Short mmCIF file of C-alpha atoms in Angstrom, two decimals:
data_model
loop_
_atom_site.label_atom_id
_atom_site.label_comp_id
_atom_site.label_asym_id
_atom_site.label_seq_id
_atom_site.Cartn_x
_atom_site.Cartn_y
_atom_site.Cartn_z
CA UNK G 777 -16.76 61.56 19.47
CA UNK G 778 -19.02 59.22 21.54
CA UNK G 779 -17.34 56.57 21.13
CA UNK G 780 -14.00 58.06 21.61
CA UNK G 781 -14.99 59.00 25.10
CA UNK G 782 -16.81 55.64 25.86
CA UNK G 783 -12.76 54.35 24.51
CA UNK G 784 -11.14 56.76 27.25
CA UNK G 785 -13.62 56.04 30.10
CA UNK G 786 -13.04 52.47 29.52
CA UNK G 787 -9.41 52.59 29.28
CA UNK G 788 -9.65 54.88 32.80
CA UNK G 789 -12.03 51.94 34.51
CA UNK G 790 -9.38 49.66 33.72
CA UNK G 791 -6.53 51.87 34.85
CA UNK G 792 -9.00 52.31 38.19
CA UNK G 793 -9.08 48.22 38.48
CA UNK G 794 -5.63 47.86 37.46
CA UNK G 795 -4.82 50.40 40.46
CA UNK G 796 -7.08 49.05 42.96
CA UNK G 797 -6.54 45.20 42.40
CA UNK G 798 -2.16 46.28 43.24
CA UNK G 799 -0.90 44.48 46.27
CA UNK G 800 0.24 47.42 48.30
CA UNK G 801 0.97 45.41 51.80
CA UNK G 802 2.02 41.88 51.10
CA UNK G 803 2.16 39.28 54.23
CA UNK G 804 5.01 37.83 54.82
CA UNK G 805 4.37 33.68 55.22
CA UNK G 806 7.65 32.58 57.73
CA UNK G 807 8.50 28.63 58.25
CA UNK G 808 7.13 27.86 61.26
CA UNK G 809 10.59 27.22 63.07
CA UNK G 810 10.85 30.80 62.23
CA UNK G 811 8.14 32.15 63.50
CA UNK G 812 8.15 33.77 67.12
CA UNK G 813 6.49 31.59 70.11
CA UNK G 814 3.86 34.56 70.43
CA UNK G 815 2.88 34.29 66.44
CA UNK G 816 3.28 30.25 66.61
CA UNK G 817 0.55 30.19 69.76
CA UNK G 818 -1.46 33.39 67.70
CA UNK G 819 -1.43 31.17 64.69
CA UNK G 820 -2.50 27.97 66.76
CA UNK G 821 -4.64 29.96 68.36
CA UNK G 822 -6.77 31.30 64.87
CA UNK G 823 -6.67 27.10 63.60
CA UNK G 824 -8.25 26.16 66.93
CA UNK G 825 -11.03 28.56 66.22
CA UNK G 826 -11.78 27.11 62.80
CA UNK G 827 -12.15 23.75 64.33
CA UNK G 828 -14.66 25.16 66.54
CA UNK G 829 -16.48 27.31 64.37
CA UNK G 830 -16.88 24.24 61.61
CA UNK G 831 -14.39 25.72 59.11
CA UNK G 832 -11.76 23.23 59.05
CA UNK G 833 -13.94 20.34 58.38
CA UNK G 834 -15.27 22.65 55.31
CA UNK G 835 -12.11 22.65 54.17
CA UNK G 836 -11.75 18.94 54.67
CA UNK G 837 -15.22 18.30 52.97
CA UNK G 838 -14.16 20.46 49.93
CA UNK G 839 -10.94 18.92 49.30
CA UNK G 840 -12.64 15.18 49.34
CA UNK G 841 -15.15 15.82 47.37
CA UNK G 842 -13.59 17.51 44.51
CA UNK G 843 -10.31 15.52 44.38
CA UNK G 844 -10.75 14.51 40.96
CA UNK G 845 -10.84 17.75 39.91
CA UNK G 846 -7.56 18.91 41.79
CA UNK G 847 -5.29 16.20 41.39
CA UNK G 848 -3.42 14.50 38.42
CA UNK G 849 -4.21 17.63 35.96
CA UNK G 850 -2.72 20.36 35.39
CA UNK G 851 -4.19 22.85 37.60
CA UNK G 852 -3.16 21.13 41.16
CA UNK G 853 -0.69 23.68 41.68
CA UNK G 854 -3.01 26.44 41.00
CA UNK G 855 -5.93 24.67 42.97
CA UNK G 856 -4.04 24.43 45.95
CA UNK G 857 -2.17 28.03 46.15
CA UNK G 858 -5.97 29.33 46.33
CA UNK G 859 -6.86 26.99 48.52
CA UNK G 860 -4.11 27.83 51.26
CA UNK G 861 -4.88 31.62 50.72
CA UNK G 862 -8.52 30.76 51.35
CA UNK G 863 -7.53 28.98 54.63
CA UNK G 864 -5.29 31.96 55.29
CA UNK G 865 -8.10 34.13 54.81
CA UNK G 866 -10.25 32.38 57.38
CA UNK G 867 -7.26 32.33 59.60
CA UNK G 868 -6.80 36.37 59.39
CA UNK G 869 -10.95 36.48 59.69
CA UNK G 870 -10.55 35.26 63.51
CA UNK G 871 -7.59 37.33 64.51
CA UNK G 872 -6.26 39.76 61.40
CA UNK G 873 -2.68 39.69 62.69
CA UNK G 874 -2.10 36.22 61.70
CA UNK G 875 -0.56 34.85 58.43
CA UNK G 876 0.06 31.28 56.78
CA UNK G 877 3.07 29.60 58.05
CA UNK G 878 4.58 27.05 56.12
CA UNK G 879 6.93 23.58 57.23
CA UNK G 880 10.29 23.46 54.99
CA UNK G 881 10.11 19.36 55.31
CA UNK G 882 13.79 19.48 53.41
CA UNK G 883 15.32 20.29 57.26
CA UNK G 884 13.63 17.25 58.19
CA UNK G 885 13.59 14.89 54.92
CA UNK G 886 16.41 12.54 56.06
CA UNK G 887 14.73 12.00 59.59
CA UNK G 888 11.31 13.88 59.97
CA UNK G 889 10.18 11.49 62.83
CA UNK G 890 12.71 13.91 64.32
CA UNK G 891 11.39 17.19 63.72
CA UNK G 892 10.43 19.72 66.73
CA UNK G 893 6.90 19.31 64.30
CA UNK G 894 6.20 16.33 66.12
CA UNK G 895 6.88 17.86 69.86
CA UNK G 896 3.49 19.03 72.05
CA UNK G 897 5.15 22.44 71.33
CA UNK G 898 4.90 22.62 68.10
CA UNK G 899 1.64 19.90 66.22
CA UNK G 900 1.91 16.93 68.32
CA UNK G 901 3.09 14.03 67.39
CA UNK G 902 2.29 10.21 65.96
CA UNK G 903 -1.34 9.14 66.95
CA UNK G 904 -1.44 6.51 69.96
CA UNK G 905 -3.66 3.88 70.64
CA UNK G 906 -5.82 1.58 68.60
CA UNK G 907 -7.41 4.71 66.75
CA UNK G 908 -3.86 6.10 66.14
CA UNK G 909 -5.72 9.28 68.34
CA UNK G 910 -3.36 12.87 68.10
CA UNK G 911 -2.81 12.81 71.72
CA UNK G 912 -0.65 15.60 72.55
CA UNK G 913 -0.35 19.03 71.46
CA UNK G 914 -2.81 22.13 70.44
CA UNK G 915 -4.54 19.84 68.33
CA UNK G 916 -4.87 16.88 71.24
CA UNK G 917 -8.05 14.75 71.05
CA UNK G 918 -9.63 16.83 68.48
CA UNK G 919 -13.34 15.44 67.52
CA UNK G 920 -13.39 15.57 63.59
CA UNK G 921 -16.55 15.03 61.38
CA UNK G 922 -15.17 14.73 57.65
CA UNK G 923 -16.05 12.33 56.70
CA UNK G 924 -17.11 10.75 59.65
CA UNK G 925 -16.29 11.14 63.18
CA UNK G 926 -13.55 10.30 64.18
CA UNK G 927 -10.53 11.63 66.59
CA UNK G 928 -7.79 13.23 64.44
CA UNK G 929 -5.43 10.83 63.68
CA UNK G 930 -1.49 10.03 62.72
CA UNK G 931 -0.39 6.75 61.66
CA UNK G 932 3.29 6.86 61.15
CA UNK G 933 4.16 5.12 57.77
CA UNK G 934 7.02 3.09 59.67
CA UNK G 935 5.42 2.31 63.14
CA UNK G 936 7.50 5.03 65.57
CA UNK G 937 9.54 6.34 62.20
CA UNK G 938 8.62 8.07 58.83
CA UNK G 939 10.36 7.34 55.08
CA UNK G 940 12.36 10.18 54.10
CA UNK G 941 11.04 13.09 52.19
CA UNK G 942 12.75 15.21 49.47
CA UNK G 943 16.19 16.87 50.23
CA UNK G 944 17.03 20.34 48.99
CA UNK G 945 19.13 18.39 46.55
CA UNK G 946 16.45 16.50 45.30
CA UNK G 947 13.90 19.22 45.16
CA UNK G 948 16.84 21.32 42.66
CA UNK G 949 16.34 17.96 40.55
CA UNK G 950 12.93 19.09 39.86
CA UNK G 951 13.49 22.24 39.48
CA UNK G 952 15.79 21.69 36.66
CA UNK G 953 13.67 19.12 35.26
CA UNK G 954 11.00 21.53 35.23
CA UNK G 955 11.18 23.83 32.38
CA UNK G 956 7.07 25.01 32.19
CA UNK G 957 4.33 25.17 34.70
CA UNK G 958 3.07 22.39 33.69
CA UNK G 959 6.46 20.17 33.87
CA UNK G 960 6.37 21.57 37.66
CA UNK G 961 3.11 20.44 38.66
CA UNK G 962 3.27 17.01 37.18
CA UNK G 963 6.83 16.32 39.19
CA UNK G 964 5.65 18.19 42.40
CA UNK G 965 2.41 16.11 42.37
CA UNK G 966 4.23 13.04 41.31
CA UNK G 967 7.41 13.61 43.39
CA UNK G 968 7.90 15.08 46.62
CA UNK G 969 4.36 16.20 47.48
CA UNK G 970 2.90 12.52 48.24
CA UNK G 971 5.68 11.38 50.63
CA UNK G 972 4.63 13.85 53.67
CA UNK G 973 0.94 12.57 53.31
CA UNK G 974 1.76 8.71 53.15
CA UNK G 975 4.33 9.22 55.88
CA UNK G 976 2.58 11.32 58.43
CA UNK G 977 -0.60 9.04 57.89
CA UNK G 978 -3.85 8.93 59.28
CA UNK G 979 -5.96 11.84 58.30
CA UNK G 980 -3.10 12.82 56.10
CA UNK G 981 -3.61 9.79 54.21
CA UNK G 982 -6.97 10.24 53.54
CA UNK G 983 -8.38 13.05 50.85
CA UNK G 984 -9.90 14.80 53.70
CA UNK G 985 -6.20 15.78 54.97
CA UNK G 986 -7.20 19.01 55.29
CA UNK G 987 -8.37 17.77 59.11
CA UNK G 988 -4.89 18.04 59.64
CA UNK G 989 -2.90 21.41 60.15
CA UNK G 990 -0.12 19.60 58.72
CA UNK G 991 -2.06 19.48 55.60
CA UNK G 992 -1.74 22.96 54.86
CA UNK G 993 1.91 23.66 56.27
CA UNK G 994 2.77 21.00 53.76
CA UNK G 995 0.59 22.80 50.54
CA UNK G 996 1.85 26.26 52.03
CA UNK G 997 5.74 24.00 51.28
CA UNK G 998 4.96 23.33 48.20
CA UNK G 999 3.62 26.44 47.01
CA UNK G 1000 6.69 28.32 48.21
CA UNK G 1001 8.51 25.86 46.30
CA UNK G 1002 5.99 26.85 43.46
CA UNK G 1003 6.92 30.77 44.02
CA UNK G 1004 10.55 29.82 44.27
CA UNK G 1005 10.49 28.28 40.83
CA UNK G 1006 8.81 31.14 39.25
CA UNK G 1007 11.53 33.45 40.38
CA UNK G 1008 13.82 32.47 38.73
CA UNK G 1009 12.25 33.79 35.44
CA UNK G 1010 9.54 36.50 35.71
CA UNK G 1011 8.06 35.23 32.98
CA UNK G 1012 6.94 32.24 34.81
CA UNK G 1013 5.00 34.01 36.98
CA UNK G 1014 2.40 33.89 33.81
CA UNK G 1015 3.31 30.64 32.96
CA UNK G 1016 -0.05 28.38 32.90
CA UNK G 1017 -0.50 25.35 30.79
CA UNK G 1018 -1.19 21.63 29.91
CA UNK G 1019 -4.14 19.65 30.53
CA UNK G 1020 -7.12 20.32 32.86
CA UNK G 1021 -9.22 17.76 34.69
CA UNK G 1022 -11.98 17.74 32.10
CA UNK G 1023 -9.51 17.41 28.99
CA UNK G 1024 -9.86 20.95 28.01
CA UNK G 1025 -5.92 22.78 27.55
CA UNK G 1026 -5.79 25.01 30.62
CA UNK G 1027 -5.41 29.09 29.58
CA UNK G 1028 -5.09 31.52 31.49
CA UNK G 1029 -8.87 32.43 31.65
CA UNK G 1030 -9.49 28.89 32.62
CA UNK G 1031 -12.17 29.17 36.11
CA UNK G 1032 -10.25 27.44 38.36
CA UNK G 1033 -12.36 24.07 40.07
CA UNK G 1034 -14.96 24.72 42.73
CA UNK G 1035 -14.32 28.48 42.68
CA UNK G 1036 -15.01 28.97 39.35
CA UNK G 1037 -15.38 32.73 39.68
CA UNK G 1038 -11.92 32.97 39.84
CA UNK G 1039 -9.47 32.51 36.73
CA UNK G 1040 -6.33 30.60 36.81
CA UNK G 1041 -4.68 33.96 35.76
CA UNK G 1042 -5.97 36.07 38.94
CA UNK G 1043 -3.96 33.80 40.91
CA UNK G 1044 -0.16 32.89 39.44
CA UNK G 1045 1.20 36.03 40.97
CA UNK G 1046 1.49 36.26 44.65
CA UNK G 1047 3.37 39.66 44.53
CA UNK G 1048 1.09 41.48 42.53
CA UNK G 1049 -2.66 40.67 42.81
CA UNK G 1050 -4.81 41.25 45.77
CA UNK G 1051 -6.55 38.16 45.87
CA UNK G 1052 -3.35 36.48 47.12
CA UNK G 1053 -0.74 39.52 48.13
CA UNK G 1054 2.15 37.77 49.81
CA UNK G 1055 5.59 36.71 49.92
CA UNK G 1056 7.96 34.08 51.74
CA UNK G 1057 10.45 34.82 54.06
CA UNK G 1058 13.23 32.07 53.40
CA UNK G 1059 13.77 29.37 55.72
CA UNK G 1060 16.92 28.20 56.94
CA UNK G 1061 17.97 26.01 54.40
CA UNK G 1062 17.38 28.66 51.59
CA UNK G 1063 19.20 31.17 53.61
CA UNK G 1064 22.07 28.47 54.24
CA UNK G 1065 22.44 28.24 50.12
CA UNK G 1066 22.72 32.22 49.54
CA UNK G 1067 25.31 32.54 52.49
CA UNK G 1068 27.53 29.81 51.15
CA UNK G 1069 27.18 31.56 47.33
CA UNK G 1070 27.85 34.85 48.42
CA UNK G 1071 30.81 33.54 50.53
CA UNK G 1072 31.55 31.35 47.50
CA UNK G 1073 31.64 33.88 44.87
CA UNK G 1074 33.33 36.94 46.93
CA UNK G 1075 36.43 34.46 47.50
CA UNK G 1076 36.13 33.33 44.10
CA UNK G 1077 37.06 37.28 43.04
CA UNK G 1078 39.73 37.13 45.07
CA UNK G 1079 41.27 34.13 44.42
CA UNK G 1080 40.98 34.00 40.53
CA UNK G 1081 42.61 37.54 39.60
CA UNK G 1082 45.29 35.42 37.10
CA UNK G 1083 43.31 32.46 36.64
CA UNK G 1084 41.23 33.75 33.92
CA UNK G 1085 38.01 33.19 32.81
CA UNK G 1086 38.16 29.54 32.47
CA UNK G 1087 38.53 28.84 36.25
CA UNK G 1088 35.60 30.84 36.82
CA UNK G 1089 33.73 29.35 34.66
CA UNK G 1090 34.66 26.35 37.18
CA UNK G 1091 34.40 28.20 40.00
CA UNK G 1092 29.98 29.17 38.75
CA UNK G 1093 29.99 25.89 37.87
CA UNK G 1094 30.43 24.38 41.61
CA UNK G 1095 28.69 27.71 43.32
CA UNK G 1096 26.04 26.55 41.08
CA UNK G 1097 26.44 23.23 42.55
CA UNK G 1098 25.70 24.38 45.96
CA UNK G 1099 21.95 24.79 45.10
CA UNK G 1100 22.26 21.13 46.43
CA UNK G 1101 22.93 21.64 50.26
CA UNK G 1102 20.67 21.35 52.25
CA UNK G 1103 20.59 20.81 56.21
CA UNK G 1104 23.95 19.09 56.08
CA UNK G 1105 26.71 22.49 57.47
CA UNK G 1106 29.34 19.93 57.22
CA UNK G 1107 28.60 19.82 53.30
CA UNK G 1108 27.54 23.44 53.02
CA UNK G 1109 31.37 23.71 54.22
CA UNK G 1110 33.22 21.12 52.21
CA UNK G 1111 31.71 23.04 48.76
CA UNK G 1112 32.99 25.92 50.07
CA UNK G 1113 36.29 24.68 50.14
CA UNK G 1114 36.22 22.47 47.37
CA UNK G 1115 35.20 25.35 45.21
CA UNK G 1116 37.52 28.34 46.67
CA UNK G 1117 40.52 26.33 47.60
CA UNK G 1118 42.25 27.02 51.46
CA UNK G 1119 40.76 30.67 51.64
CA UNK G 1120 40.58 30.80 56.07
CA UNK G 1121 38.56 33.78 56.50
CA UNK G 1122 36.47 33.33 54.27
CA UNK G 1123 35.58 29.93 54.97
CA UNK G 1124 35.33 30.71 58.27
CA UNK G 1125 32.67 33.58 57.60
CA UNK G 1126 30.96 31.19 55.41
CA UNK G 1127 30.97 28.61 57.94
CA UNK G 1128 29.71 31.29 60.67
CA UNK G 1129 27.39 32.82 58.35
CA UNK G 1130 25.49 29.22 57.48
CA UNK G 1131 25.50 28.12 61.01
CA UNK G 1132 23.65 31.53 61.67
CA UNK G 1133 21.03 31.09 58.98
CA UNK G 1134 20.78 27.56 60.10
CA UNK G 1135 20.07 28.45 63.70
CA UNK G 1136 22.82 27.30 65.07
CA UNK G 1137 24.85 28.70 67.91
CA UNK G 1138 28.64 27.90 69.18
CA UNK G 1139 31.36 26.39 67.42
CA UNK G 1140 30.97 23.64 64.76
CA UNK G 1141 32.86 20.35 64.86
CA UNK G 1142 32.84 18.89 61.55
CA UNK G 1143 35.09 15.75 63.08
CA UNK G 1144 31.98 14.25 64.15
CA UNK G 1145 30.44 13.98 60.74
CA UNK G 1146 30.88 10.80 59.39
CA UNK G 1147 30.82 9.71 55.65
CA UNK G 1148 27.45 7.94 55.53
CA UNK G 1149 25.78 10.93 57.32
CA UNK G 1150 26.19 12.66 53.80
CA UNK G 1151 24.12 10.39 51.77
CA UNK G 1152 20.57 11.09 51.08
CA UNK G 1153 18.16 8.85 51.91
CA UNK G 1154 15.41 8.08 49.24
CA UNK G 1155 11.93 7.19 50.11
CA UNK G 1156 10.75 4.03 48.57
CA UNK G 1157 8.09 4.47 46.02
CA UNK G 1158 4.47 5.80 46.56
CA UNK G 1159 2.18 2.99 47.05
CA UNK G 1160 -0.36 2.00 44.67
CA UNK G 1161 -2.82 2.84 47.19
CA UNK G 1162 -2.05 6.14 47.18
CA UNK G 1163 -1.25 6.63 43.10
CA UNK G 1164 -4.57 5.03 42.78
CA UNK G 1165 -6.66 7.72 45.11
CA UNK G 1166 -5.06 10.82 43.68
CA UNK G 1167 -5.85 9.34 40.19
CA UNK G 1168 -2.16 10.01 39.00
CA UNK G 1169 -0.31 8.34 36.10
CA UNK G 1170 1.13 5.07 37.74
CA UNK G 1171 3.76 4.50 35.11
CA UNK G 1172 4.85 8.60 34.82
CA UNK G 1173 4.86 8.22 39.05
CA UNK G 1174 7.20 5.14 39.16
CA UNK G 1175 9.35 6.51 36.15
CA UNK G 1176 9.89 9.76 37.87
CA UNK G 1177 10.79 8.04 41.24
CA UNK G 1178 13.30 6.26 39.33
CA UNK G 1179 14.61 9.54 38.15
CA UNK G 1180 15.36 10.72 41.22
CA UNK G 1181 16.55 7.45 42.44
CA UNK G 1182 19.50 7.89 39.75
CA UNK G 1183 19.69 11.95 40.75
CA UNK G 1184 20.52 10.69 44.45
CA UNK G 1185 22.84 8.18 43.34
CA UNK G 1186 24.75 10.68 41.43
CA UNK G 1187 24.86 13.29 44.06
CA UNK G 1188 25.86 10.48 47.00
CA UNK G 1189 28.61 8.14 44.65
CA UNK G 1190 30.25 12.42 44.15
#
């Protein structure tokens, strides 16, 4: 009888922890574009605290000196969720109305020199002088101390211009090649994660990025590309795997590096635990993709009442192909038609509908597009410099590259 009620009581204390540890109120992290001015300054505002109070160059210190333990293994994507949350945490600890923003780098990958990022309204912009000194912005002139002192800096991989990042198309590449956890973290890492680092430079460049804001607007990026990944299956969401920094086969109850109080399993599910407890509101190009598919399908219903199941199976097939757009309207469009045939209103909504999400207002003239404003550019590959200091695979980094080389060639000769 004992024992039977020591049973119950535990099964209640679990119930009680179960209950408690629910994430009730979940922030909502916006891309920063979406954010209003008043939450962009409010958010500036908290980071400029944290480089006042010390906290940022903790951060920076933390990063450096444990990067062999948080790169090229299995747990980087894991590492680095907690990490932003713990930076979001210090964030809300200075003004509790604030939450993470992140920087959806696909609206920018063909040109990000070009982003409003760069603008003293937004991060500032490529570091001037011999010291390659931030020089304009919230973050102007800032004195940093990891490692040493030294003025924030940007060094611009190309001089004035930066090599292109991922597209949307290219991040769907790894998405698809991506089939576990630990397929994901390998072609993040390996793939589209380096390219903002080597081609923002300067502190980026360095494994004390963390100096930067743009350090964790990127990670923030990539984790929402982590979170959109696991959506698409629930069961990803408890999806852990491969191999950690010290050789071991990461589980679940694997403490994650330098918080080892904290298991890899507490933290794979934003929605539901309280240690993280938030979501992502799309961005742009996101919202761009689900106007043109719901446009996309509903004229697909119309148009295909005799056409049978065959031509729909077309039809999916080309919706599906969609996933590909990203900041190009003029190809959001063209898919749109290609896939529906000459349906006016609803490629007009569609069209109306995307330039909304996208932010942009009056009429669009798709004359001025020209054909070689379609292609995707591809960023040449990582340097050895840079496989070398985040101790990845050099042959698995240039093979991949070469991968999506191939994926960009397909999607541009179509």
């Amino acid at each position: 009888m004992k024992l039977l009620v020591l049973l119950v009581l535990g099964v209640l204390s679990c119930a009680v922890r179960n209950a408690l540890a629910a994430c009730t109120a979940p922030l909502t992290r916006k891309e920063i574009r979406s954010a209003s001015v008043e939450e962009r300054k409010a958010f500036f505002n908290a980071v400029q605290k944290l480089q006042d109070n010390g906290k940022i160059q903790e951060f920076a210190t933390i990063h450096n000196n444990n990067s062999n333990l948080i790169h090229s293994n299995t747990v980087f994507l894991a590492f680095h969720r907690w990490f932003v949350k713990l930076f979001e945490n210090a964030l809300r600890e200075v003004d509790p109305n604030v939450a993470m923003l992140y920087w959806d780098w696909t609206l920018d990958s063909q040109h990000p020199e070009t982003s409003v990022l760069f603008t003293s309204d937004y991060c500032g912009g490529n570091g001037q002088g011999p010291d390659f000194c931030v020089q304009d912005g919230p973050f102007a002139n800032w004195a940093m101390k990891a490692m040493e002192p030294h003025c924030l800096k940007r060094q611009f991989n190309q001089g004035n211009t930066i090599v292109p990042f991922y597209s949307y198309e290219l991040l769907t590449y790894t998405f698809n090649e991506s089939p576990s956890y630990a397929n994901l973290t390998r072609n993040i890492e390996g793939g589209c994660h380096g390219y903002v680092h080597i081609g923002i430079g300067g502190d980026m460049n360095e494994m004390y990025a963390a100096n930067d804001l743009f350090f964790f607007l990127h990670h923030a990026m990539i984790d929402m590309i982590y979170y959109q990944w696991q959506m698409v299956d629930e069961s990803r969401f408890q999806d852990f795997g491969g191999i950690m920094a010290d050789g071991s086969v990461g589980t679940l109850d694997s403490p994650l590096p330098v918080y080892s109080d904290i298991k890899v399993g507490q933290i794979l599910d934003p929605r539901n635990s309280d240690l993280l407890c938030y979501t992502y509101e799309l961005s742009g190009t996101a919202k761009a993709i689900h106007v043109a598919e719901t446009y996309a399908r509903n004229a697909a219903a119309k148009n295909n009442m005799s056409a049978g199941n065959q031509k729909r199976g077309l039809i999916d097939n080309l919706v599906s192909d969609i996933q590909g757009i990203v900041d190009d309207v003029g190809n959001v469009v063209t898919d749109v038609v290609d896939t529906v045939g000459n349906i006016t209103a609803e490629l007009l909504g569609a069209a109306k509908g995307i330039a909304e999400a996208l932010g942009i207002d009056g009429d669009i003239d798709l004359s001025i597009l020209k054909p070689e404003d379609l292609k995707l550019r591809v960023p040449p590959p990582p340097s050895g410099s840079w496989i070398d200091m985040t101790h990845m695979d050099r042959h698995f980094v240039n093979d991949y590259h070469q991968k999506v080389v191939e994926a960009a060639k397909k999607y541009n000769d179509n």
